[in-house]
Short mmCIF file of C-alpha atoms in Angstrom, two decimals:
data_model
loop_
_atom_site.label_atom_id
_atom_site.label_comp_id
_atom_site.label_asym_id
_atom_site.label_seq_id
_atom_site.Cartn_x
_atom_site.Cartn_y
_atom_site.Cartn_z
CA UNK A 329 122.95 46.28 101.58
CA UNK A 330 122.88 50.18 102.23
CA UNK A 331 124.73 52.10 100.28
CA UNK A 332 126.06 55.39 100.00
CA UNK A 333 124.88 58.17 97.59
CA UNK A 334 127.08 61.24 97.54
CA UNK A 335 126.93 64.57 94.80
CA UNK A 336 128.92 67.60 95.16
CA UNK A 337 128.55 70.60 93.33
CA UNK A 338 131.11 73.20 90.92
CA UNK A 339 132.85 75.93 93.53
CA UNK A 340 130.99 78.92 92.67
CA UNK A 341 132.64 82.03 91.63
CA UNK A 342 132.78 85.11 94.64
CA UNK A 343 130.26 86.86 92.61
CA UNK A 344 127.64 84.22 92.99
CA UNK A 345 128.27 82.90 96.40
CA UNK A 346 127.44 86.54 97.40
CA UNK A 347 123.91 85.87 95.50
CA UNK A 348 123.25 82.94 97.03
CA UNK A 349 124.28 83.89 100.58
CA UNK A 350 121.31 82.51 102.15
CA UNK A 351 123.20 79.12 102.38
CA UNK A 352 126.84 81.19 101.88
CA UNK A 353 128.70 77.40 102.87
CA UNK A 354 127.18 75.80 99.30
CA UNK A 355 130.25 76.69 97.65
CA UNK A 356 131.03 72.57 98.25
CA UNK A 357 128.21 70.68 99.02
CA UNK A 358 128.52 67.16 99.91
CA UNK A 359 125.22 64.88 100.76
CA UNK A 360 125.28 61.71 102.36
CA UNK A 361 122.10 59.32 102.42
CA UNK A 362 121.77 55.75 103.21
CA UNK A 363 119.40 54.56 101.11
CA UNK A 364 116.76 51.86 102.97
CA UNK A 365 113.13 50.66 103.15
CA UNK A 366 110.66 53.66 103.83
CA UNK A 367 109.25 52.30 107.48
CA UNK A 368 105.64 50.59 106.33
CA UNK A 369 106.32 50.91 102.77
CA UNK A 370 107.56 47.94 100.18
CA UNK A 371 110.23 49.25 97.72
CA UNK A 372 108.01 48.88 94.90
CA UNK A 373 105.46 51.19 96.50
CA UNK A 374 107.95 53.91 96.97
CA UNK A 375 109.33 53.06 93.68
CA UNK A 376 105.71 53.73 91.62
CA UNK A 377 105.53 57.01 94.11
CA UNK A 378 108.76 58.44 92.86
CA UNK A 379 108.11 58.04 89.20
CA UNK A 380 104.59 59.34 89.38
CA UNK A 381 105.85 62.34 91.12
CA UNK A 382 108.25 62.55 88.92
CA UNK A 383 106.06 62.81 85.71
CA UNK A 384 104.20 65.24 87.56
CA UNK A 385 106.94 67.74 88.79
CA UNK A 386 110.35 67.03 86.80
CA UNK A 387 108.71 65.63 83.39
CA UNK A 388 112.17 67.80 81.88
CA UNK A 389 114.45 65.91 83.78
CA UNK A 390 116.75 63.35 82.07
CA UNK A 391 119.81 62.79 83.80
CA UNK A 392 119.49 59.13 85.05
CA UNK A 393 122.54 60.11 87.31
CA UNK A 394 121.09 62.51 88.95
CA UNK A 395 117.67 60.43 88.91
CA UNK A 396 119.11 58.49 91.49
CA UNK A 397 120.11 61.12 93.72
CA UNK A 398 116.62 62.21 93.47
CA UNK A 399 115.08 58.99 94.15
CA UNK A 400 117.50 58.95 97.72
CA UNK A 401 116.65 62.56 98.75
CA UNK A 402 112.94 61.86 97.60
CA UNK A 403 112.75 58.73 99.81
CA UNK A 404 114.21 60.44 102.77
CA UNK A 405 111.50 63.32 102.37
CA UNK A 406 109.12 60.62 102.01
CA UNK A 407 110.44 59.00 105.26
CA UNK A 408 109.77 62.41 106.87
CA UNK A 409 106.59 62.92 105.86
CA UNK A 410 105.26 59.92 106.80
CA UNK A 411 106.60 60.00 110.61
CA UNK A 412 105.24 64.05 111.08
CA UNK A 413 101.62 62.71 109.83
CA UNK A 414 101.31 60.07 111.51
CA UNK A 415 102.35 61.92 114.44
CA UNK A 416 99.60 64.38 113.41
CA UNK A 417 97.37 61.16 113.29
CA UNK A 418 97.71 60.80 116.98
CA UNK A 419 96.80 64.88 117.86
CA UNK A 420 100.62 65.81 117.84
CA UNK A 421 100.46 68.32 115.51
CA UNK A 422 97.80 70.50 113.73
CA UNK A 423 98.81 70.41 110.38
CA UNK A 424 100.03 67.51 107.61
CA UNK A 425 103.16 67.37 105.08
CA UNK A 426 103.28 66.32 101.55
CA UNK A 427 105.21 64.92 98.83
CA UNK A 428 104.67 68.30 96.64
CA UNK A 429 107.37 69.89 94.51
CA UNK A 430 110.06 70.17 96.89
CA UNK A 431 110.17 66.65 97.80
CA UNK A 432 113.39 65.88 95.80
CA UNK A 433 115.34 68.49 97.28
CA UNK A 434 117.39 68.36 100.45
CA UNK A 435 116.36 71.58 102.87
CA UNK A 436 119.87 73.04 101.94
CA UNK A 437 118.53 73.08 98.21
CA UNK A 438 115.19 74.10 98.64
CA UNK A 439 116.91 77.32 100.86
CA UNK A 440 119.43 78.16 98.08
CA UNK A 441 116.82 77.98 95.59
CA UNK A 442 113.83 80.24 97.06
CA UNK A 443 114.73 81.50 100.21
CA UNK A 444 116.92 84.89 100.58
CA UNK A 445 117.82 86.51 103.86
CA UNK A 446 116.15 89.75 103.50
CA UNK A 447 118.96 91.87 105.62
CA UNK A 448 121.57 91.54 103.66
CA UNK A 449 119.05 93.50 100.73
CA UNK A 450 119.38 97.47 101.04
CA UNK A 451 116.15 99.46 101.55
CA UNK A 452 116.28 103.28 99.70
CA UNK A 453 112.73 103.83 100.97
CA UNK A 454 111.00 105.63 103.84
CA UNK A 455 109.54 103.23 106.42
CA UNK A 456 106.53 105.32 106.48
CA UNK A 457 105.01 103.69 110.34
CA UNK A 458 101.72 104.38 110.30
CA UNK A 459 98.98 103.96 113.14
CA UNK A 460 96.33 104.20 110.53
CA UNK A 461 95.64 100.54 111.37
CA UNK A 462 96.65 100.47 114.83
CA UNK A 463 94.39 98.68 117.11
CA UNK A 464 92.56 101.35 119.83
CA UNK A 465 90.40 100.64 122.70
CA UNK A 466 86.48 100.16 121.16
CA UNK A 467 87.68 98.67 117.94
CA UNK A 468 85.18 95.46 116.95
CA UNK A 469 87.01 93.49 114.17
CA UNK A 470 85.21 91.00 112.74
CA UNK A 471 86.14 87.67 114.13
CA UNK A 472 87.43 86.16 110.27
CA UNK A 473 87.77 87.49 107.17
CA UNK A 474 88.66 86.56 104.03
CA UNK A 475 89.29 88.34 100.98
CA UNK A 476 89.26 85.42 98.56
CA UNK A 477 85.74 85.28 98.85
CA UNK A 478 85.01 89.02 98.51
CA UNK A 479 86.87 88.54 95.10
CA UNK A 480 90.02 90.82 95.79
CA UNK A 481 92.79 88.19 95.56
CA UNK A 482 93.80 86.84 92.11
CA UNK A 483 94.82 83.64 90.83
CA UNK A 484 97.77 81.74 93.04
CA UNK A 485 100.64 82.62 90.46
CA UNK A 486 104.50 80.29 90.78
CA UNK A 487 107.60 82.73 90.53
CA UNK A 488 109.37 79.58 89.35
CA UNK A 489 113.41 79.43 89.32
CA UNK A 490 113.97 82.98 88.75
CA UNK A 491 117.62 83.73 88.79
CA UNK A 492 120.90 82.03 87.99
CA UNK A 493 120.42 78.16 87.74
CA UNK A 494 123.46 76.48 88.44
CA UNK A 495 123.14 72.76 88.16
CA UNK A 496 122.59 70.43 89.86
CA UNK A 497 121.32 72.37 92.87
CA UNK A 498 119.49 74.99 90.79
CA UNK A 499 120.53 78.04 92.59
CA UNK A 500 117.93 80.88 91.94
CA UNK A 501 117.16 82.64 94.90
CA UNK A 502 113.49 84.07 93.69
CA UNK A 503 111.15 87.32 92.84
CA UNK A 504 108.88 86.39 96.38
CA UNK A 505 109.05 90.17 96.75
CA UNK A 506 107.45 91.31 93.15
CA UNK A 507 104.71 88.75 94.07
CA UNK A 508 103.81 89.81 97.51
CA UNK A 509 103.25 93.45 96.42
CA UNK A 510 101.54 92.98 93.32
CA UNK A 511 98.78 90.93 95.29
CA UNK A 512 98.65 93.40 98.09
CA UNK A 513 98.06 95.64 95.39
CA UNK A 514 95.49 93.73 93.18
CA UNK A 515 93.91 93.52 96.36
CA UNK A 516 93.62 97.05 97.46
CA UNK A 517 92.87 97.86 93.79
CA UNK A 518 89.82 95.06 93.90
CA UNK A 519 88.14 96.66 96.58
CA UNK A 520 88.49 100.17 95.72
CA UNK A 521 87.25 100.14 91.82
CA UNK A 522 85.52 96.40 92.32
CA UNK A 523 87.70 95.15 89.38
CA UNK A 524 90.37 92.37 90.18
CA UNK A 525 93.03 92.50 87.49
CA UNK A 526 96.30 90.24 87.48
CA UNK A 527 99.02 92.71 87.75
CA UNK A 528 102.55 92.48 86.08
CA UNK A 529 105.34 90.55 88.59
CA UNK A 530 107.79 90.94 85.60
CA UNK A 531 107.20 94.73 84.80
CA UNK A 532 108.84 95.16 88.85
CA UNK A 533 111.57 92.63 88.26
CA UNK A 534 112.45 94.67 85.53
CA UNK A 535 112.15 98.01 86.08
CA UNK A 536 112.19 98.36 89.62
CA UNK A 537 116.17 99.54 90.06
CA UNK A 538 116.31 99.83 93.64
CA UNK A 539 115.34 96.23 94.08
CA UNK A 540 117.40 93.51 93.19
CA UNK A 541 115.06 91.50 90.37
CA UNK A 542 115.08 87.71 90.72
CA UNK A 543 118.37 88.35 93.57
CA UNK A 544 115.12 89.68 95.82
CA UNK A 545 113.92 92.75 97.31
CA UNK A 546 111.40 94.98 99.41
CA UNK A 547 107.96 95.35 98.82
CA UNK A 548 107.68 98.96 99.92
CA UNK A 549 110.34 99.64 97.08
CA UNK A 550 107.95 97.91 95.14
CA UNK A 551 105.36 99.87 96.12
CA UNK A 552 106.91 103.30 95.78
CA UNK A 553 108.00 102.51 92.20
CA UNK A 554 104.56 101.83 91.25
CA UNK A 555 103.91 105.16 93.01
CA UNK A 556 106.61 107.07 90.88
CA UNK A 557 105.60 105.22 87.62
CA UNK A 558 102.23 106.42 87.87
CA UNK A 559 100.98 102.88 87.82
CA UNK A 560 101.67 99.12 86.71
CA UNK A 561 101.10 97.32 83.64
CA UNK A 562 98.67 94.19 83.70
CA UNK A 563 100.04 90.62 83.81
CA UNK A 564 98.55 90.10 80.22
CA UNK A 565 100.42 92.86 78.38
CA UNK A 566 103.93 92.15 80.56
CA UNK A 567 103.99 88.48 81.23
CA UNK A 568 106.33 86.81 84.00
CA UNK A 569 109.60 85.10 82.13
CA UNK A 570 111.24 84.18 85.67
CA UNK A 571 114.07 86.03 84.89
CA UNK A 572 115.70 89.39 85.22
CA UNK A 573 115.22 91.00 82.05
CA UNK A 574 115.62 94.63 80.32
CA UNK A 575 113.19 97.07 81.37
CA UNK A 576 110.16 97.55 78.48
CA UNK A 577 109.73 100.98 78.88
CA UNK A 578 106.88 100.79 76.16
CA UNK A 579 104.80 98.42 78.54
CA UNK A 580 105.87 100.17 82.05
CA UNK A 581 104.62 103.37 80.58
CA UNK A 582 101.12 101.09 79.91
CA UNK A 583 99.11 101.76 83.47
CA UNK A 584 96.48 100.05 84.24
CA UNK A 585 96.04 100.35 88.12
CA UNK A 586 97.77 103.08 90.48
CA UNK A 587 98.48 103.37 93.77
CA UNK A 588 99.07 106.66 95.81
CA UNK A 589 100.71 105.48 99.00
CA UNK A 590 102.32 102.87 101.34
CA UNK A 591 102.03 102.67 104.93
CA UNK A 592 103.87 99.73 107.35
CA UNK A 593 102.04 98.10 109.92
CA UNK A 594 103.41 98.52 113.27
CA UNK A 595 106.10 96.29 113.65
CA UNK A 596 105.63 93.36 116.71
CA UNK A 597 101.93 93.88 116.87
CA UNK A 598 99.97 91.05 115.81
CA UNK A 599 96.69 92.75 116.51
CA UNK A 600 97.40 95.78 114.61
CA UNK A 601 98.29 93.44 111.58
CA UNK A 602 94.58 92.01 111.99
CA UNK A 603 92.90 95.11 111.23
CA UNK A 604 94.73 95.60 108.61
CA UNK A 605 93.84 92.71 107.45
CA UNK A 606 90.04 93.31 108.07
CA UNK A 607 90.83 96.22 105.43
CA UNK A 608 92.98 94.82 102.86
CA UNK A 609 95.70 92.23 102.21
CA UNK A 610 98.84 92.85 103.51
CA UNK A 611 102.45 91.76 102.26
CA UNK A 612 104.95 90.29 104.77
CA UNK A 613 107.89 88.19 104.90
CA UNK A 614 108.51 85.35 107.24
CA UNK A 615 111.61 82.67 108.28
CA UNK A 616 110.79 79.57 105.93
CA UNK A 617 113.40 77.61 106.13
CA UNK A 618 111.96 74.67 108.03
CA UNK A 619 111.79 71.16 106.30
CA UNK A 620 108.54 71.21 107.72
CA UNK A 621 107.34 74.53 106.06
CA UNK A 622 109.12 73.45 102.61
CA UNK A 623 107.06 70.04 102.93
CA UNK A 624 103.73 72.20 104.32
CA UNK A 625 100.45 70.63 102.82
CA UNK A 626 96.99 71.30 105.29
CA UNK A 627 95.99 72.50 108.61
CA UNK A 628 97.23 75.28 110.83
CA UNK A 629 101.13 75.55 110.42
CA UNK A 630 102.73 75.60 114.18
CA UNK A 631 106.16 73.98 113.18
CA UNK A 632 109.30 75.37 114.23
CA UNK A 633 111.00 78.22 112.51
CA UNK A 634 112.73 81.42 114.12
CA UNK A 635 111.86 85.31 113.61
CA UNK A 636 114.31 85.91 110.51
CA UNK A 637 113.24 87.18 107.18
CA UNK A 638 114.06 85.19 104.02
CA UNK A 639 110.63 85.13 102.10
CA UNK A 640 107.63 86.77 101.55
CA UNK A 641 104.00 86.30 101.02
CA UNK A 642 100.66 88.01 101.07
CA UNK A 643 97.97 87.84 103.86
CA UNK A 644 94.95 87.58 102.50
CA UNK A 645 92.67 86.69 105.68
CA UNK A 646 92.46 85.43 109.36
CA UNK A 647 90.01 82.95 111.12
CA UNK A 648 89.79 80.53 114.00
CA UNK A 649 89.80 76.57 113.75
CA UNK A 650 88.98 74.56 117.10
CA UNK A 651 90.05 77.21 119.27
CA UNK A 652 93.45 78.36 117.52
CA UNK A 653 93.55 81.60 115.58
CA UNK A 654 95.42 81.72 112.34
CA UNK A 655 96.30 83.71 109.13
CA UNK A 656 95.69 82.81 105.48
CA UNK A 657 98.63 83.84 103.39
CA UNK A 658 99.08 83.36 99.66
CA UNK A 659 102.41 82.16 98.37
CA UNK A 660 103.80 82.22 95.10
CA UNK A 661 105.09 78.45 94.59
CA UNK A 662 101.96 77.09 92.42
CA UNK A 663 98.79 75.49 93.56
CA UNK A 664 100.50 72.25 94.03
CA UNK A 665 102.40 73.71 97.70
CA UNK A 666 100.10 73.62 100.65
CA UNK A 667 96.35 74.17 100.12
CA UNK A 668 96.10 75.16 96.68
CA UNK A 669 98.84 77.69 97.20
CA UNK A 670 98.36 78.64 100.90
CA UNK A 671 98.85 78.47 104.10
CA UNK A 672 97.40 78.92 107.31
CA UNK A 673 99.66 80.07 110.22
CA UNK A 674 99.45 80.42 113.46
CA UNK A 675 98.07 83.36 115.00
CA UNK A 676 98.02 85.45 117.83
CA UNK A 677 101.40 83.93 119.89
CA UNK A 678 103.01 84.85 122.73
CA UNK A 679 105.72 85.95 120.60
CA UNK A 680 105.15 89.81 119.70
CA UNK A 681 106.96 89.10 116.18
CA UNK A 682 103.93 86.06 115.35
CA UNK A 683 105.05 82.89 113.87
CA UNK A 684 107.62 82.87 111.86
CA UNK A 685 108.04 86.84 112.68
CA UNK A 686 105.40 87.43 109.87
CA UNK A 687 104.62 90.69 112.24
CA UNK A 688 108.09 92.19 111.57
CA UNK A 689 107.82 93.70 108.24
CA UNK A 690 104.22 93.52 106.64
CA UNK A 691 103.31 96.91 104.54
CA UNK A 692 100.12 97.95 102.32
CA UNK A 693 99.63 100.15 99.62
CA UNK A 694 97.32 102.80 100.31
CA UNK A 695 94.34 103.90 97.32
CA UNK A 696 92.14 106.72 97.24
CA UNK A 697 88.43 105.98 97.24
CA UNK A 698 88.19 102.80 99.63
CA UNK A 699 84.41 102.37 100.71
CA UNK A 700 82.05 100.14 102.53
CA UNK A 701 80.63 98.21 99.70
CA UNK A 702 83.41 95.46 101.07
CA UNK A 703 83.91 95.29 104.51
CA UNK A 704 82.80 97.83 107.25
CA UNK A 705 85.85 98.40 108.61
CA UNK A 706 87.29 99.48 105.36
CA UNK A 707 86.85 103.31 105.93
CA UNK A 708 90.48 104.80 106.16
CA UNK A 709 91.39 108.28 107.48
CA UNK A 710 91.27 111.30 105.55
CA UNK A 711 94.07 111.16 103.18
CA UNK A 712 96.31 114.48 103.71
CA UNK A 713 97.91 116.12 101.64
CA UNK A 714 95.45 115.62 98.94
CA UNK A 715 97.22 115.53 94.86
CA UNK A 716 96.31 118.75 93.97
CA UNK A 717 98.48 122.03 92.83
CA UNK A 718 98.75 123.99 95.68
CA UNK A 719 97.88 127.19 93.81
CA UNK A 720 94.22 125.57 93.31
CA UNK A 721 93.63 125.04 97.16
CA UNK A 722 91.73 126.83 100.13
CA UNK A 723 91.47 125.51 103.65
CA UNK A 724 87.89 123.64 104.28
CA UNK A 725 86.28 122.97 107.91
CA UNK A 726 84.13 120.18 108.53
CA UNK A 727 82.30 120.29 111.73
CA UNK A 728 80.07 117.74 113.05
CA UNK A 729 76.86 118.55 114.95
CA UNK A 730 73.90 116.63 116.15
CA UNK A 731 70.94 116.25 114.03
CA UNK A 732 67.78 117.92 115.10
CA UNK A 733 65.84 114.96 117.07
CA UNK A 734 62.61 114.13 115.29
CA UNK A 735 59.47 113.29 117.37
CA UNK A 736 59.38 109.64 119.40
CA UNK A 737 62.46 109.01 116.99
CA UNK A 738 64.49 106.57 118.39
CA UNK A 739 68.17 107.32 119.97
CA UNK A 740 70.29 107.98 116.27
CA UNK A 741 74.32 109.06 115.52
CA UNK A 742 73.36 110.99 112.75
CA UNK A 743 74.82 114.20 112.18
CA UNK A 744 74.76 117.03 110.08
CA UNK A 745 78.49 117.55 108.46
CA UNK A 746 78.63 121.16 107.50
CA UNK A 747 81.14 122.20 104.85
CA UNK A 748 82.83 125.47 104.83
CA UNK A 749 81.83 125.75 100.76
CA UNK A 750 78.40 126.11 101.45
CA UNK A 751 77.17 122.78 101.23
CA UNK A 752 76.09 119.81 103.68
CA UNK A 753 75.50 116.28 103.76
CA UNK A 754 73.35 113.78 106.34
CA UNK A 755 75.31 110.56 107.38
CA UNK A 756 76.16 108.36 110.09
CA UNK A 757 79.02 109.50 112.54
CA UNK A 758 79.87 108.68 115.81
CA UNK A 759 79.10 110.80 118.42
CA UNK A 760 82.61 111.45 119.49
CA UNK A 761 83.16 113.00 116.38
CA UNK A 762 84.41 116.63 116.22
CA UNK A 763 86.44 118.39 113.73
CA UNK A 764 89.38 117.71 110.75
CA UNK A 765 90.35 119.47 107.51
CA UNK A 766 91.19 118.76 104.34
CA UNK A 767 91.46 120.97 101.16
CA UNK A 768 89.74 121.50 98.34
CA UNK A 769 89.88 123.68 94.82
CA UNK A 770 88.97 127.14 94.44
CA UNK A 771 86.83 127.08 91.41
CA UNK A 772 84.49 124.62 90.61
CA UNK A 773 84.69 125.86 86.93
CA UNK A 774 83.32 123.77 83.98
CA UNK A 775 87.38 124.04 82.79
CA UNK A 776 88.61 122.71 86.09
CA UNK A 777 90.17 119.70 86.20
CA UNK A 778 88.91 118.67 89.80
CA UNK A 779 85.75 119.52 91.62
CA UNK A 780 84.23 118.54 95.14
CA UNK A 781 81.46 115.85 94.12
CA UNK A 782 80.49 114.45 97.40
CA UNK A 783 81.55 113.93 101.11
CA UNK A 784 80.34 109.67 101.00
CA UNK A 785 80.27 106.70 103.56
CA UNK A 786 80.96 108.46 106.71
CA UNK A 787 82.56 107.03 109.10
CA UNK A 788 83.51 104.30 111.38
CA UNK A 789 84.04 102.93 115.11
CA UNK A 790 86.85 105.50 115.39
CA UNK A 791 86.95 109.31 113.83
CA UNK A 792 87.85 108.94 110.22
CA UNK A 793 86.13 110.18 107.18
CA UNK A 794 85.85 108.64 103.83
CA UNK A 795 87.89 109.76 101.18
CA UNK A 796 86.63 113.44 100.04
CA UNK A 797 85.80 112.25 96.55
CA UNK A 798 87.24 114.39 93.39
CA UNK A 799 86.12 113.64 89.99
CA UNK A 800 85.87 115.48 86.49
#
């Protein structure tokens, strides 16, 4: 005979409904299941599932009490699951669900616990809208990309239940944020120097005052603290805890990689997001409150979800799969969520905001010294103002004009790029390309601390010099 399985949980106190306010009606929660046969499953089957799942994901977990809560919500997920795949069997949908580590929570938990309406957090940055990256007429991206396999994206890390746990429902909210910047910036970092180094989550969950630690935050406050830190500590010298802890000033002080801007894509443009994306990762946030998304596994997600922010992630590549376009985004719930710790959505909708608006809010940090060793399409504009004392500077010209034709040489874009400090360099430019200015130093003294060492990897489909490259 069915029967009836109900839990409720403690009120919470004002302070801590306002933290969790991404489900604000959890101050009672009441579920309901009838327990039953899983359609084309015998109870012992679903039985053996449970507790192998179990030793896999809640090996801590003791309470028989709440074991058999579990067991109900788990079987209901399981129930779920099955139907969507083998709807997905038939050509229904293009990607499958799983029994992963969410399967014992209800889609009210799995909210409370990781999801955070990014609204309600304040922002104390500039937006900084940029149209470095926006897409222009004669722009030839490549058709996929992906930066795992030009080694700039690090191990898939799990922010785990950072925040207040409150029991049973293990209300925590999550550090998404600290994750999706630090692997934008690993990223940009990767393909500037051609070292990837895991980068310190905890040092921003710490230290990072405008955000909100393990309550959430923005990734361009991220960003900008990294900016006005003069760097970030590795992941090795200030490990993640998963939880908001005091600031060690001794390790934030440590910097191992820098940053010297931020730019945000154009909001509602899907198309400006892929070049970005054909330059560097990009962080973004997207709604993921869908039972479907919580339960994601494979394939090319399409499943329903609506434009609001609650989470964020890192887009790490694009492609194309039997005719539909999608994006490959890291996440930051283990490798044991969707494949290996991503997912592919669906790209290039009729919806200006993409799936799941990830083209709302997506931002980059910006590095000095990008080049073409990577990805053609890497060359960014000429950075101005350049870091330099002003006292030490003197307006510079550079001109382009066409190189003197040799003999029965075939048609070339080269150029000659003349530089008002006397020297020049050959390189490839497009023919369109006139004039910009930059600065440089007024003394190229042995004592100076920066001199001009080269103009390099000039330029691409559109007008933009490589970085004017300083060095001791």
């Amino acid at each position: 005979m069915a029967s009836a399985v109900a839990i409720s949980i403690l009120l919470l106190s004002s302070s801590a409904l306002a933290a969790v306010s991404a489900v604000p009606y959890l101050n009672v929660l009441t579920l309901s299941r009838q327990s039953g046969a899983v359609p084309g499953r015998s109870d012992e089957e679903v039985r053996i599932l449970y507790l192998e799942w179990r030793a896999k994901h809640r090996h801590s977990q003791k309470s028989l009490d709440l074991d058999e809560y579990r067991f109900e919500v788990f079987k209901e997920n399981l129930r779920f699951v099955d139907e969507h795949n083998t709807a997905a069997n038939r050509g229904e949908h293009t990607f499958r669900l799983g029994m992963n580590q969410f399967a014992d929570l209800t889609n009210e938990e799995y909210r409370a616990r990781f999801l955070r309406d990014f609204s309600r957090i304040r922002r104390s940055t500039p937006q900084n809208i940029s149209s470095r990256y926006r897409l222009r007429e004669g722009d030839d991206l490549p058709d996929s990309i992906d930066w795992r396999q030009k080694g700039a994206v690090a191990v898939v890390k799990n922010q785990g239940n950072c925040g207040m746990l409150i029991m049973p429902l293990m209300v925590s909210i999550g550090s998404c944020w600290a994750f999706s910047a630090i692997a934008a910036v690993e990223g940009i970092n990767q393909i500037v120097t051609g070292n990837l180094i895991s980068l310190s989550e905890e040092e921003l969950v710490d230290c990072t005052i405008d955000n909100h630690g393990c309550s959430g935050g923005w990734m361009n406050v991220a960003f900008q603290f990294i900016i006005n830190n003069g760097g970030i500590n590795s992941e090795e010298n200030y490990p993640y805890t998963g939880q908001n802890g005091i600031c060690n000033t001794t390790k934030e002080n440590a910097h191992v990689v820098s940053i010297d801007s931020y730019q945000n894509v154009p909001s509602n443009d899907e198309k400006s997001l892929q070049k970005t994306v054909a330059n560097q990762p990009v962080s973004v946030t997207v709604d993921a409150v869908g039972r479907d998304f919580q339960l994601y596994d494979s394939g090319i997600f399409t499943g329903s979800c609506n434009i609001s922010s609650n989470h964020a992630m890192t887009i790490v590549g694009y492609g194309t799969e039997n005719g539909k376009d999608y994006w490959i985004v890291k996440n930051s719930w283990g490798v044991t969520w969707g494949e290996s710790g991503y997912i592919r959505m669906e790209r290039n909708i009729a919806n200006s905001t993409g799936k799941c608006g990830i083209a709302r809010f997506a931002s980059y940090p910006v590095k000095i010294g990008a080049s073409l060793h990577n990805n053609p399409a890497a060359v960014p504009l000429l950075p101005l103002p350049l870091r330099l004392p002003s006292s030490s500077l003197l307006p510079l010209a550079i001109t382009t004009a066409p190189a003197p034709a040799a003999p029965h040489a075939a048609a070339s874009t080269s150029r000659t790029i003349a530089a008002s400090f006397g020297s020049s360099v050959r390189s490839r430019v497009p023919p369109a390309a006139t004039t910009t200015s930059a600065a440089v130093p007024k003394t190229t003294h042995k004592n100076s601390p920066l001199r001009v060492k080269a103009l390099t990897h000039c330029c691409h489909s559109q007008l933009g010099f490589n970085w004017l490259r300083w060095s001791q």
